[in-house]
PDB file of C-alpha atoms in Angstrom:
ATOM      1  CA  ALA V  15      60.403  27.876 -68.724  1.00 80.00           C
ATOM      2  CA  GLN V  16      58.106  29.103 -66.006  1.00 89.00           C
ATOM      3  CA  LYS V  17      59.054  31.655 -63.420  1.00 94.00           C
ATOM      4  CA  VAL V  18      57.303  33.266 -60.471  1.00 96.00           C
ATOM      5  CA  THR V  19      58.700  36.363 -58.812  1.00 96.00           C
ATOM      6  CA  GLN V  20      57.653  37.634 -55.432  1.00 96.00           C
ATOM      7  CA  ALA V  21      59.748  40.734 -55.062  1.00 94.00           C
ATOM      8  CA  GLN V  22      58.761  41.415 -51.458  1.00 96.00           C
ATOM      9  CA  THR V  23      60.795  39.176 -49.204  1.00 94.00           C
ATOM     10  CA  GLU V  24      59.342  40.481 -45.944  1.00 96.00           C
ATOM     11  CA  ILE V  25      56.481  42.792 -45.068  1.00 97.00           C
ATOM     12  CA  SER V  26      55.587  44.043 -41.624  1.00 97.00           C
ATOM     13  CA  VAL V  27      52.318  45.797 -40.854  1.00 97.00           C
ATOM     14  CA  VAL V  28      50.318  46.743 -37.810  1.00 97.00           C
ATOM     15  CA  GLU V  29      47.037  45.006 -37.178  1.00 97.00           C
ATOM     16  CA  LYS V  30      44.071  46.397 -39.151  1.00 97.00           C
ATOM     17  CA  GLU V  31      46.259  47.755 -41.923  1.00 97.00           C
ATOM     18  CA  ASP V  32      45.661  46.585 -45.474  1.00 97.00           C
ATOM     19  CA  VAL V  33      48.537  44.816 -47.185  1.00 97.00           C
ATOM     20  CA  THR V  34      49.162  43.726 -50.768  1.00 97.00           C
ATOM     21  CA  LEU V  35      51.491  40.906 -51.728  1.00 98.00           C
ATOM     22  CA  ASP V  36      52.846  41.103 -55.259  1.00 97.00           C
ATOM     23  CA  CYS V  37      53.296  38.238 -57.684  1.00 98.00           C
ATOM     24  CA  VAL V  38      54.629  38.447 -61.230  1.00 98.00           C
ATOM     25  CA  TYR V  39      54.894  35.409 -63.442  1.00 97.00           C
ATOM     26  CA  GLU V  40      56.408  34.302 -66.741  1.00 96.00           C
ATOM     27  CA  THR V  41      55.184  31.501 -68.945  1.00 94.00           C
ATOM     28  CA  ARG V  42      54.921  30.600 -72.618  1.00 92.00           C
ATOM     29  CA  ASP V  43      51.849  28.462 -72.059  1.00 90.00           C
ATOM     30  CA  THR V  44      48.578  29.924 -73.305  1.00 89.00           C
ATOM     31  CA  THR V  45      46.628  28.047 -70.690  1.00 90.00           C
ATOM     32  CA  TYR V  46      47.885  28.145 -67.149  1.00 92.00           C
ATOM     33  CA  TYR V  47      46.763  28.380 -63.563  1.00 93.00           C
ATOM     34  CA  LEU V  48      47.840  30.651 -60.768  1.00 94.00           C
ATOM     35  CA  PHE V  49      47.692  29.844 -57.077  1.00 95.00           C
ATOM     36  CA  TRP V  50      48.297  31.355 -53.681  1.00 96.00           C
ATOM     37  CA  TYR V  51      49.267  29.249 -50.685  1.00 96.00           C
ATOM     38  CA  LYS V  52      49.750  30.183 -47.042  1.00 96.00           C
ATOM     39  CA  GLN V  53      52.465  28.616 -44.878  1.00 93.00           C
ATOM     40  CA  PRO V  54      51.828  29.350 -41.207  1.00 92.00           C
ATOM     41  CA  PRO V  55      54.516  28.762 -38.570  1.00 88.00           C
ATOM     42  CA  SER V  56      53.374  25.143 -38.268  1.00 86.00           C
ATOM     43  CA  GLY V  57      54.887  24.569 -41.726  1.00 87.00           C
ATOM     44  CA  GLU V  58      52.098  22.957 -43.717  1.00 88.00           C
ATOM     45  CA  LEU V  59      51.098  24.879 -46.834  1.00 92.00           C
ATOM     46  CA  VAL V  60      47.433  25.651 -47.202  1.00 93.00           C
ATOM     47  CA  PHE V  61      45.729  26.358 -50.504  1.00 93.00           C
ATOM     48  CA  LEU V  62      44.019  29.751 -50.772  1.00 94.00           C
ATOM     49  CA  ILE V  63      42.965  30.256 -54.382  1.00 92.00           C
ATOM     50  CA  ARG V  64      43.328  28.996 -57.946  1.00 91.00           C
ATOM     51  CA  ARG V  65      42.783  31.121 -61.051  1.00 91.00           C
ATOM     52  CA  ASN V  66      42.917  30.032 -64.684  1.00 89.00           C
ATOM     53  CA  SER V  67      44.429  32.214 -67.373  1.00 90.00           C
ATOM     54  CA  PHE V  68      41.104  32.855 -69.065  1.00 89.00           C
ATOM     55  CA  ASP V  69      39.389  34.249 -66.018  1.00 84.00           C
ATOM     56  CA  GLU V  70      40.577  37.744 -65.192  1.00 81.00           C
ATOM     57  CA  GLN V  71      37.719  38.533 -62.905  1.00 82.00           C
ATOM     58  CA  ASN V  72      38.924  39.658 -59.522  1.00 83.00           C
ATOM     59  CA  GLU V  73      37.876  37.587 -56.566  1.00 85.00           C
ATOM     60  CA  ILE V  74      37.033  38.430 -53.001  1.00 86.00           C
ATOM     61  CA  SER V  75      36.761  36.014 -50.131  1.00 88.00           C
ATOM     62  CA  GLY V  76      36.152  37.692 -46.829  1.00 93.00           C
ATOM     63  CA  ARG V  77      39.181  39.845 -46.039  1.00 94.00           C
ATOM     64  CA  TYR V  78      41.127  38.332 -48.933  1.00 95.00           C
ATOM     65  CA  SER V  79      41.026  39.597 -52.499  1.00 94.00           C
ATOM     66  CA  TRP V  80      43.005  38.810 -55.612  1.00 94.00           C
ATOM     67  CA  ASN V  81      43.770  40.990 -58.622  1.00 94.00           C
ATOM     68  CA  PHE V  82      44.711  39.105 -61.781  1.00 94.00           C
ATOM     69  CA  GLN V  83      46.034  41.261 -64.624  1.00 93.00           C
ATOM     70  CA  LYS V  84      47.147  39.316 -67.664  1.00 92.00           C
ATOM     71  CA  SER V  85      48.482  42.442 -69.367  1.00 93.00           C
ATOM     72  CA  THR V  86      51.112  42.853 -66.656  1.00 95.00           C
ATOM     73  CA  SER V  87      51.443  39.136 -65.814  1.00 95.00           C
ATOM     74  CA  SER V  88      50.559  39.818 -62.222  1.00 96.00           C
ATOM     75  CA  PHE V  89      48.403  38.078 -59.650  1.00 96.00           C
ATOM     76  CA  ASN V  90      48.438  40.196 -56.519  1.00 96.00           C
ATOM     77  CA  PHE V  91      46.912  39.306 -53.187  1.00 96.00           C
ATOM     78  CA  THR V  92      45.428  41.833 -50.766  1.00 96.00           C
ATOM     79  CA  ILE V  93      44.524  41.275 -47.146  1.00 97.00           C
ATOM     80  CA  THR V  94      42.156  43.881 -45.780  1.00 96.00           C
ATOM     81  CA  ALA V  95      42.176  44.773 -42.096  1.00 97.00           C
ATOM     82  CA  SER V  96      45.041  42.401 -41.357  1.00 97.00           C
ATOM     83  CA  GLN V  97      45.082  40.322 -38.188  1.00 97.00           C
ATOM     84  CA  VAL V  98      47.886  38.732 -36.212  1.00 96.00           C
ATOM     85  CA  VAL V  99      46.732  35.306 -37.402  1.00 95.00           C
ATOM     86  CA  ASP V 100      47.546  36.367 -40.956  1.00 96.00           C
ATOM     87  CA  SER V 101      51.242  36.223 -40.088  1.00 96.00           C
ATOM     88  CA  ALA V 102      52.725  33.569 -42.338  1.00 96.00           C
ATOM     89  CA  VAL V 103      54.754  33.013 -45.460  1.00 95.00           C
ATOM     90  CA  TYR V 104      52.663  33.405 -48.595  1.00 97.00           C
ATOM     91  CA  PHE V 105      53.580  31.683 -51.834  1.00 96.00           C
ATOM     92  CA  CYS V 106      52.405  32.430 -55.322  1.00 97.00           C
ATOM     93  CA  ALA V 107      52.574  29.512 -57.769  1.00 95.00           C
ATOM     94  CA  LEU V 108      52.089  28.839 -61.476  1.00 94.00           C
ATOM     95  CA  SER V 109      51.066  25.628 -63.205  1.00 91.00           C
ATOM     96  CA  GLY V 110      51.027  25.134 -66.956  1.00 86.00           C
ATOM     97  CA  ASN V 111      51.158  22.357 -69.508  1.00 79.00           C
ATOM     98  CA  ALA V 112      53.826  20.439 -67.650  1.00 75.00           C
ATOM     99  CA  GLY V 113      51.524  19.877 -64.714  1.00 77.00           C
ATOM    100  CA  LYS V 114      53.952  20.713 -61.943  1.00 85.00           C
ATOM    101  CA  SER V 115      53.591  23.941 -59.974  1.00 90.00           C
ATOM    102  CA  THR V 116      56.420  26.459 -59.903  1.00 92.00           C
ATOM    103  CA  PHE V 117      56.566  28.495 -56.718  1.00 94.00           C
ATOM    104  CA  GLY V 118      57.902  31.936 -55.972  1.00 95.00           C
ATOM    105  CA  ASP V 119      60.325  32.426 -53.101  1.00 93.00           C
ATOM    106  CA  GLY V 120      57.537  33.559 -50.814  1.00 94.00           C
ATOM    107  CA  THR V 121      56.723  36.720 -48.875  1.00 96.00           C
ATOM    108  CA  THR V 122      56.947  36.632 -45.102  1.00 96.00           C
ATOM    109  CA  LEU V 123      54.143  38.695 -43.647  1.00 97.00           C
ATOM    110  CA  THR V 124      54.319  39.802 -40.032  1.00 97.00           C
ATOM    111  CA  VAL V 125      51.261  41.443 -38.530  1.00 97.00           C
ATOM    112  CA  LYS V 126      51.985  43.171 -35.244  1.00 96.00           C
ATOM    113  CA  PRO V 127      49.295  43.768 -32.651  1.00 95.00           C
TER     114      PRO V 127
ATOM    115  CA  ASN N  10      39.451  12.088 -44.290  1.00 53.00           C
ATOM    116  CA  ALA N  11      43.121  12.179 -43.443  1.00 72.00           C
ATOM    117  CA  GLY N  12      45.281  14.690 -45.239  1.00 91.00           C
ATOM    118  CA  VAL N  13      48.692  14.128 -46.747  1.00 94.00           C
ATOM    119  CA  MET N  14      50.789  12.252 -44.224  1.00 95.00           C
ATOM    120  CA  GLN N  15      54.537  12.588 -44.134  1.00 96.00           C
ATOM    121  CA  ASN N  16      56.917  10.811 -41.841  1.00 96.00           C
ATOM    122  CA  PRO N  17      59.116  11.192 -40.088  1.00 96.00           C
ATOM    123  CA  ARG N  18      58.533  14.799 -39.088  1.00 95.00           C
ATOM    124  CA  HIS N  19      62.208  15.208 -38.225  1.00 97.00           C
ATOM    125  CA  LEU N  20      65.083  13.093 -39.452  1.00 97.00           C
ATOM    126  CA  VAL N  21      68.693  13.377 -38.364  1.00 98.00           C
ATOM    127  CA  ARG N  22      71.402  11.681 -40.363  1.00 97.00           C
ATOM    128  CA  ARG N  23      75.181  11.742 -40.367  1.00 97.00           C
ATOM    129  CA  ARG N  24      77.051  12.443 -43.547  1.00 97.00           C
ATOM    130  CA  GLY N  25      77.170   9.370 -45.757  1.00 97.00           C
ATOM    131  CA  GLN N  26      74.023   7.753 -44.379  1.00 97.00           C
ATOM    132  CA  GLU N  27      70.796   7.200 -46.264  1.00 98.00           C
ATOM    133  CA  ALA N  28      67.608   9.160 -45.689  1.00 98.00           C
ATOM    134  CA  ARG N  29      64.177   7.791 -46.505  1.00 98.00           C
ATOM    135  CA  LEU N  30      61.216  10.114 -46.498  1.00 98.00           C
ATOM    136  CA  ARG N  31      57.679   8.774 -46.743  1.00 98.00           C
ATOM    137  CA  CYS N  32      54.509  10.331 -48.049  1.00 97.00           C
ATOM    138  CA  SER N  33      50.985   8.971 -48.087  1.00 96.00           C
ATOM    139  CA  PRO N  34      48.762  11.098 -50.328  1.00 95.00           C
ATOM    140  CA  MET N  35      45.216  12.023 -49.552  1.00 93.00           C
ATOM    141  CA  LYS N  36      42.704   9.272 -50.098  1.00 90.00           C
ATOM    142  CA  GLY N  37      41.743   9.145 -53.740  1.00 88.00           C
ATOM    143  CA  HIS N  38      44.789  11.095 -54.939  1.00 90.00           C
ATOM    144  CA  SER N  39      47.104   9.345 -57.355  1.00 90.00           C
ATOM    145  CA  HIS N  40      49.462  12.248 -58.119  1.00 92.00           C
ATOM    146  CA  VAL N  41      52.335  13.029 -55.810  1.00 94.00           C
ATOM    147  CA  TYR N  42      54.862  15.865 -55.907  1.00 95.00           C
ATOM    148  CA  TRP N  43      58.000  16.376 -53.854  1.00 97.00           C
ATOM    149  CA  TYR N  44      59.397  19.810 -53.115  1.00 96.00           C
ATOM    150  CA  ARG N  45      62.445  20.959 -51.190  1.00 96.00           C
ATOM    151  CA  GLN N  46      62.572  24.109 -49.120  1.00 94.00           C
ATOM    152  CA  LEU N  47      65.941  25.426 -48.040  1.00 88.00           C
ATOM    153  CA  PRO N  48      66.138  27.923 -45.159  1.00 79.00           C
ATOM    154  CA  GLU N  49      64.874  31.366 -46.176  1.00 74.00           C
ATOM    155  CA  GLU N  50      64.031  30.092 -49.656  1.00 78.00           C
ATOM    156  CA  GLY N  51      60.957  29.066 -51.556  1.00 84.00           C
ATOM    157  CA  LEU N  52      59.778  25.663 -52.628  1.00 92.00           C
ATOM    158  CA  LYS N  53      61.806  24.013 -55.350  1.00 94.00           C
ATOM    159  CA  PHE N  54      60.174  21.292 -57.414  1.00 94.00           C
ATOM    160  CA  MET N  55      61.930  17.957 -57.329  1.00 96.00           C
ATOM    161  CA  VAL N  56      59.771  15.222 -58.812  1.00 96.00           C
ATOM    162  CA  TYR N  57      56.223  14.446 -59.919  1.00 94.00           C
ATOM    163  CA  LEU N  58      54.964  10.874 -59.731  1.00 94.00           C
ATOM    164  CA  GLN N  59      51.846   9.006 -60.529  1.00 92.00           C
ATOM    165  CA  LYS N  60      51.209   5.476 -59.330  1.00 87.00           C
ATOM    166  CA  GLU N  61      54.214   3.381 -60.431  1.00 87.00           C
ATOM    167  CA  ASN N  62      55.412   6.090 -62.831  1.00 92.00           C
ATOM    168  CA  ILE N  63      57.784   9.014 -62.667  1.00 94.00           C
ATOM    169  CA  ILE N  64      56.197  11.762 -64.737  1.00 92.00           C
ATOM    170  CA  ASP N  65      58.744  14.547 -64.279  1.00 92.00           C
ATOM    171  CA  GLU N  66      62.010  14.358 -62.359  1.00 94.00           C
ATOM    172  CA  SER N  67      63.585  17.450 -63.832  1.00 92.00           C
ATOM    173  CA  GLY N  68      64.120  19.060 -60.438  1.00 93.00           C
ATOM    174  CA  MET N  69      65.811  16.133 -58.793  1.00 94.00           C
ATOM    175  CA  PRO N  70      69.614  15.856 -58.642  1.00 93.00           C
ATOM    176  CA  LYS N  71      70.833  13.088 -60.946  1.00 90.00           C
ATOM    177  CA  GLU N  72      72.973  11.459 -58.298  1.00 94.00           C
ATOM    178  CA  ARG N  73      72.045  10.157 -54.847  1.00 97.00           C
ATOM    179  CA  PHE N  74      68.345  11.069 -55.132  1.00 97.00           C
ATOM    180  CA  SER N  75      65.557   8.748 -56.183  1.00 97.00           C
ATOM    181  CA  ALA N  76      61.804   8.594 -55.789  1.00 97.00           C
ATOM    182  CA  GLU N  77      59.126   6.010 -56.188  1.00 96.00           C
ATOM    183  CA  PHE N  78      55.393   5.706 -55.802  1.00 95.00           C
ATOM    184  CA  PRO N  79      54.528   2.002 -55.816  1.00 92.00           C
ATOM    185  CA  LYS N  80      51.147   0.522 -56.541  1.00 89.00           C
ATOM    186  CA  GLU N  81      50.723  -0.187 -52.869  1.00 89.00           C
ATOM    187  CA  GLY N  82      52.127   1.925 -50.067  1.00 91.00           C
ATOM    188  CA  PRO N  83      53.482   5.424 -49.701  1.00 95.00           C
ATOM    189  CA  SER N  84      55.692   7.409 -51.988  1.00 97.00           C
ATOM    190  CA  ILE N  85      59.346   7.296 -50.937  1.00 97.00           C
ATOM    191  CA  LEU N  86      62.004   9.929 -51.507  1.00 98.00           C
ATOM    192  CA  ARG N  87      65.418   8.371 -50.959  1.00 98.00           C
ATOM    193  CA  ILE N  88      68.647  10.272 -50.525  1.00 98.00           C
ATOM    194  CA  GLN N  89      71.790   8.193 -50.470  1.00 97.00           C
ATOM    195  CA  GLN N  90      75.091   9.261 -48.923  1.00 97.00           C
ATOM    196  CA  VAL N  91      73.642  12.466 -47.531  1.00 97.00           C
ATOM    197  CA  VAL N  92      75.742  15.611 -47.331  1.00 96.00           C
ATOM    198  CA  ARG N  93      75.260  18.742 -45.237  1.00 94.00           C
ATOM    199  CA  GLY N  94      73.775  20.561 -48.214  1.00 93.00           C
ATOM    200  CA  ASP N  95      70.849  18.126 -48.219  1.00 95.00           C
ATOM    201  CA  SER N  96      69.622  19.615 -44.942  1.00 96.00           C
ATOM    202  CA  ALA N  97      66.233  21.122 -45.743  1.00 96.00           C
ATOM    203  CA  ALA N  98      62.503  20.692 -45.328  1.00 96.00           C
ATOM    204  CA  TYR N  99      61.057  18.236 -47.805  1.00 97.00           C
ATOM    205  CA  PHE N 100      57.396  18.636 -48.598  1.00 96.00           C
ATOM    206  CA  CYS N 101      55.121  16.192 -50.284  1.00 96.00           C
ATOM    207  CA  ALA N 102      51.916  17.253 -51.994  1.00 94.00           C
ATOM    208  CA  SER N 103      49.171  15.339 -53.702  1.00 93.00           C
ATOM    209  CA  SER N 104      46.404  16.164 -56.135  1.00 90.00           C
ATOM    210  CA  GLU N 105      43.374  14.419 -57.437  1.00 85.00           C
ATOM    211  CA  GLY N 106      43.739  15.320 -61.086  1.00 77.00           C
ATOM    212  CA  ALA N 107      46.557  15.144 -63.563  1.00 67.00           C
ATOM    213  CA  THR N 108      47.473  18.784 -64.023  1.00 67.00           C
ATOM    214  CA  ASN N 109      46.739  22.231 -62.705  1.00 71.00           C
ATOM    215  CA  GLU N 110      44.901  20.974 -59.686  1.00 80.00           C
ATOM    216  CA  LYS N 111      45.362  22.570 -56.300  1.00 87.00           C
ATOM    217  CA  LEU N 112      47.894  20.793 -54.169  1.00 90.00           C
ATOM    218  CA  PHE N 113      47.355  19.398 -50.707  1.00 93.00           C
ATOM    219  CA  PHE N 114      50.555  19.472 -48.701  1.00 94.00           C
ATOM    220  CA  GLY N 115      51.891  17.388 -45.882  1.00 94.00           C
ATOM    221  CA  SER N 116      53.582  18.879 -42.840  1.00 93.00           C
ATOM    222  CA  GLY N 117      56.998  18.186 -44.283  1.00 95.00           C
ATOM    223  CA  THR N 118      60.063  16.283 -43.122  1.00 97.00           C
ATOM    224  CA  GLN N 119      62.888  18.349 -41.709  1.00 96.00           C
ATOM    225  CA  LEU N 120      66.134  16.618 -42.634  1.00 97.00           C
ATOM    226  CA  SER N 121      69.217  17.574 -40.679  1.00 97.00           C
ATOM    227  CA  VAL N 122      72.582  16.216 -41.754  1.00 97.00           C
ATOM    228  CA  LEU N 123      75.304  16.334 -39.102  1.00 95.00           C
TER     229      LEU N 123
END
């Protein structure tokens, strides 16, 4: 069975602070994919990144960066110099052989001005 | 290119009524997924469908819930004899490929059962 754990339920930071959202996963599949999605107050989830299990290279996209460590089964997400518009619920997800994506419970990020 | 379209956006039903939720995937996508989000909780997988086929319904309650994705028309999630516990946001997502593809989500249908 697959499982995704986002231990941080809520995080609150002040604008311009850096913040890291943790994601730990469990799977027996040897090939799998990891995702991050953003759910702003409007409700619609937006895809941020996909990583396959064979690619442990960290990725940076603007203020966003992702740290994939297979040894600790973690796929953490860092926002640098956070902005108010980053306030949202962030979901980590895992997809394996079964095709469907399993989501964590989400981390609510609040960025205060 | 329109995204995933869900309707209605809000649906109010009384206990015992039927709820029908519709989802039109993105153009060119033949894989549809339904998820349920309860207040203060994450997304729980319900069912995965491909055109005219149910691929995985392991997350869907055995009774009162059904889903279809006909050859023509939108995917339908049907909940019969709704109860208060069915109140939630129901999200539909679609993907182009069979597995491990990124999902494109609709805006969701907020079901409220009185």
